[in-house]
Amino acid sequence: MQPDAQTRAVLEAQGDVPGGELGSRMGIEFLKLSAEHSIARMPAEGNRQPVGFVHGGAYCVIAESLGSISANIHAGEGRYAVGVDINATHTRSITSGWVTAECTAVHLGGSMTVHEIVCTDDDGNRASTLRITNFIKRRP
């Protein structure tokens, strides 16, 4: 899946390292970005703990990346969003292939956003469910 036009525009606006240095290092690829619905993926390889499962923190990184970008799209010009809470429940292990993360807006307010991110394996099995809350601030 190739990024759509809106996603390409958002990524271009972020500069050389879309989603930040950590996301780039983890191999995160952004496929769709909007305030309401975003999708990204990352390889299991390179993001596993010593036992061989995708690290729980890796799920948090892809979720926070998606949720924060989505919140910043919603915030609009002259404002920005910062994460203030993230919660993760891991229910299945992924050992190979790709982790796909789908982010859906739960609340898009004037000062706060909440997004739910579901991470699945290549077969569509849910591995982790995360929720991120972002606070929206005015740029100085």
mmCIF file of C-alpha atoms in Angstrom:
data_model
loop_
_atom_site.group_PDB
_atom_site.id
_atom_site.type_symbol
_atom_site.label_atom_id
_atom_site.label_comp_id
_atom_site.label_asym_id
_atom_site.label_seq_id
_atom_site.Cartn_x
_atom_site.Cartn_y
_atom_site.Cartn_z
ATOM 1 C CA MET A 1 0.000 0.000 0.000
ATOM 2 C CA GLN A 2 1.414 3.379 -1.028
ATOM 3 C CA PRO A 3 0.745 6.545 0.999
ATOM 4 C CA ASP A 4 -2.155 8.654 -0.289
ATOM 5 C CA ALA A 5 -1.761 12.333 -1.311
ATOM 6 C CA GLN A 6 -2.765 13.719 2.112
ATOM 7 C CA THR A 7 -0.304 11.394 3.842
ATOM 8 C CA ARG A 8 2.533 12.427 1.506
ATOM 9 C CA ALA A 9 1.773 16.107 2.230
ATOM 10 C CA VAL A 10 1.816 15.550 6.009
ATOM 11 C CA LEU A 11 5.077 13.595 5.806
ATOM 12 C CA GLU A 12 6.703 16.266 3.630
ATOM 13 C CA ALA A 13 5.713 18.956 6.132
ATOM 14 C CA GLN A 14 7.470 16.970 8.888
ATOM 15 C CA GLY A 15 10.804 17.219 7.099
ATOM 16 C CA ASP A 16 13.619 14.726 6.805
ATOM 17 C CA VAL A 17 12.473 12.362 9.573
ATOM 18 C CA PRO A 18 8.689 11.805 9.411
ATOM 19 C CA GLY A 19 7.432 10.557 12.759
ATOM 20 C CA GLY A 20 10.754 11.336 14.445
ATOM 21 C CA GLU A 21 14.156 9.689 14.735
ATOM 22 C CA LEU A 22 12.992 6.700 16.799
ATOM 23 C CA GLY A 23 10.219 5.786 14.370
ATOM 24 C CA SER A 24 12.679 5.982 11.505
ATOM 25 C CA ARG A 25 15.167 3.761 13.341
ATOM 26 C CA MET A 26 12.381 1.208 13.957
ATOM 27 C CA GLY A 27 11.420 1.100 10.279
ATOM 28 C CA ILE A 28 7.919 2.570 10.697
ATOM 29 C CA GLU A 29 6.169 3.250 7.384
ATOM 30 C CA PHE A 30 3.193 5.623 7.335
ATOM 31 C CA LEU A 31 0.479 4.476 4.932
ATOM 32 C CA LYS A 32 -2.471 6.768 5.736
ATOM 33 C CA LEU A 33 -2.630 9.872 7.918
ATOM 34 C CA SER A 34 -5.637 11.939 8.955
ATOM 35 C CA ALA A 35 -7.089 13.234 12.212
ATOM 36 C CA GLU A 36 -9.796 10.561 12.177
ATOM 37 C CA HIS A 37 -8.037 7.472 10.801
ATOM 38 C CA SER A 38 -4.365 6.618 10.289
ATOM 39 C CA ILE A 39 -2.424 3.465 9.392
ATOM 40 C CA ALA A 40 1.262 2.571 9.710
ATOM 41 C CA ARG A 41 3.351 -0.571 9.826
ATOM 42 C CA MET A 42 6.724 -1.683 11.159
ATOM 43 C CA PRO A 43 8.756 -4.848 10.725
ATOM 44 C CA ALA A 44 8.921 -7.349 13.577
ATOM 45 C CA GLU A 45 12.578 -7.907 12.727
ATOM 46 C CA GLY A 46 14.740 -5.421 14.606
ATOM 47 C CA ASN A 47 11.948 -4.620 17.082
ATOM 48 C CA ARG A 48 11.948 -7.845 19.127
ATOM 49 C CA GLN A 49 12.867 -8.507 22.730
ATOM 50 C CA PRO A 50 15.427 -11.261 23.557
ATOM 51 C CA VAL A 51 12.692 -13.945 23.725
ATOM 52 C CA GLY A 52 11.779 -13.203 20.088
ATOM 53 C CA PHE A 53 8.472 -11.345 20.503
ATOM 54 C CA VAL A 54 7.926 -7.781 19.277
ATOM 55 C CA HIS A 55 8.845 -5.613 22.263
ATOM 56 C CA GLY A 56 5.888 -4.059 24.101
ATOM 57 C CA GLY A 57 7.610 -0.692 23.885
ATOM 58 C CA ALA A 58 7.691 -1.007 20.087
ATOM 59 C CA TYR A 59 3.887 -1.155 20.061
ATOM 60 C CA CYS A 60 3.868 2.007 22.182
ATOM 61 C CA VAL A 61 6.216 3.783 19.769
ATOM 62 C CA ILE A 62 4.135 3.059 16.663
ATOM 63 C CA ALA A 63 0.930 3.918 18.551
ATOM 64 C CA GLU A 64 2.288 7.185 19.944
ATOM 65 C CA SER A 65 3.668 8.119 16.527
ATOM 66 C CA LEU A 66 0.297 7.561 14.829
ATOM 67 C CA GLY A 67 -1.801 9.100 17.602
ATOM 68 C CA SER A 68 0.403 12.175 17.890
ATOM 69 C CA ILE A 69 0.541 12.812 14.141
ATOM 70 C CA SER A 70 -3.252 12.397 13.946
ATOM 71 C CA ALA A 71 -3.715 14.797 16.880
ATOM 72 C CA ASN A 72 -1.398 17.343 15.261
ATOM 73 C CA ILE A 73 -3.362 17.161 12.013
ATOM 74 C CA HIS A 74 -6.513 17.882 14.048
ATOM 75 C CA ALA A 75 -4.815 20.702 15.992
ATOM 76 C CA GLY A 76 -4.299 22.670 12.796
ATOM 77 C CA GLU A 77 -2.217 25.736 12.048
ATOM 78 C CA GLY A 78 -0.824 27.664 15.000
ATOM 79 C CA ARG A 79 -1.366 24.808 17.458
ATOM 80 C CA TYR A 80 0.365 21.538 18.292
ATOM 81 C CA ALA A 81 -0.444 18.383 20.220
ATOM 82 C CA VAL A 82 1.646 16.696 22.913
ATOM 83 C CA GLY A 83 1.043 13.254 24.367
ATOM 84 C CA VAL A 84 0.025 13.211 28.019
ATOM 85 C CA ASP A 85 -1.064 9.584 28.503
ATOM 86 C CA ILE A 86 -0.620 6.242 26.755
ATOM 87 C CA ASN A 87 -2.056 2.879 27.782
ATOM 88 C CA ALA A 88 -1.279 -0.513 26.240
ATOM 89 C CA THR A 89 -2.741 -3.990 26.605
ATOM 90 C CA HIS A 90 -0.815 -6.752 24.822
ATOM 91 C CA THR A 91 -2.906 -9.841 24.031
ATOM 92 C CA ARG A 92 -0.883 -11.804 21.457
ATOM 93 C CA SER A 93 2.763 -12.082 20.429
ATOM 94 C CA ILE A 94 4.148 -11.269 17.000
ATOM 95 C CA THR A 95 7.493 -12.850 16.121
ATOM 96 C CA SER A 96 7.887 -12.208 12.383
ATOM 97 C CA GLY A 97 6.443 -10.295 9.453
ATOM 98 C CA TRP A 98 4.856 -6.886 9.956
ATOM 99 C CA VAL A 99 2.972 -5.143 12.734
ATOM 100 C CA THR A 100 0.144 -3.056 11.255
ATOM 101 C CA ALA A 101 -1.236 -0.270 13.445
ATOM 102 C CA GLU A 102 -4.633 1.280 12.771
ATOM 103 C CA CYS A 103 -5.460 4.481 14.644
ATOM 104 C CA THR A 104 -9.054 5.661 15.115
ATOM 105 C CA ALA A 105 -10.175 8.905 16.757
ATOM 106 C CA VAL A 106 -12.285 8.454 19.880
ATOM 107 C CA HIS A 107 -12.481 12.186 20.751
ATOM 108 C CA LEU A 108 -11.348 15.235 18.752
ATOM 109 C CA GLY A 109 -11.855 18.260 20.991
ATOM 110 C CA GLY A 110 -10.564 21.791 21.101
ATOM 111 C CA SER A 111 -7.945 21.090 23.774
ATOM 112 C CA MET A 112 -7.682 17.304 23.886
ATOM 113 C CA THR A 113 -7.754 14.300 21.555
ATOM 114 C CA VAL A 114 -8.058 10.583 22.293
ATOM 115 C CA HIS A 115 -7.137 7.906 19.763
ATOM 116 C CA GLU A 116 -7.337 4.111 19.924
ATOM 117 C CA ILE A 117 -4.646 2.155 18.098
ATOM 118 C CA VAL A 118 -5.030 -1.541 17.268
ATOM 119 C CA CYS A 119 -1.885 -3.456 16.291
ATOM 120 C CA THR A 120 -2.299 -6.661 14.282
ATOM 121 C CA ASP A 121 -0.102 -9.324 12.695
ATOM 122 C CA ASP A 122 0.009 -10.269 9.008
ATOM 123 C CA ASP A 123 -3.098 -12.438 9.446
ATOM 124 C CA GLY A 124 -5.115 -9.635 11.039
ATOM 125 C CA ASN A 125 -4.904 -11.052 14.581
ATOM 126 C CA ARG A 126 -4.983 -8.336 17.263
ATOM 127 C CA ALA A 127 -1.759 -8.276 19.257
ATOM 128 C CA SER A 128 -2.026 -5.013 21.168
ATOM 129 C CA THR A 129 -4.645 -2.359 21.890
ATOM 130 C CA LEU A 130 -3.452 1.103 22.868
ATOM 131 C CA ARG A 131 -5.009 4.445 23.727
ATOM 132 C CA ILE A 132 -3.241 7.811 23.600
ATOM 133 C CA THR A 133 -4.436 11.168 24.914
ATOM 134 C CA ASN A 134 -2.917 14.352 23.485
ATOM 135 C CA PHE A 135 -3.213 17.876 24.854
ATOM 136 C CA ILE A 136 -3.477 20.656 22.243
ATOM 137 C CA LYS A 137 -1.483 23.841 22.857
ATOM 138 C CA ARG A 138 -1.098 27.151 21.024
ATOM 139 C CA ARG A 139 2.281 27.786 19.421
ATOM 140 C CA PRO A 140 4.208 30.612 21.135
#
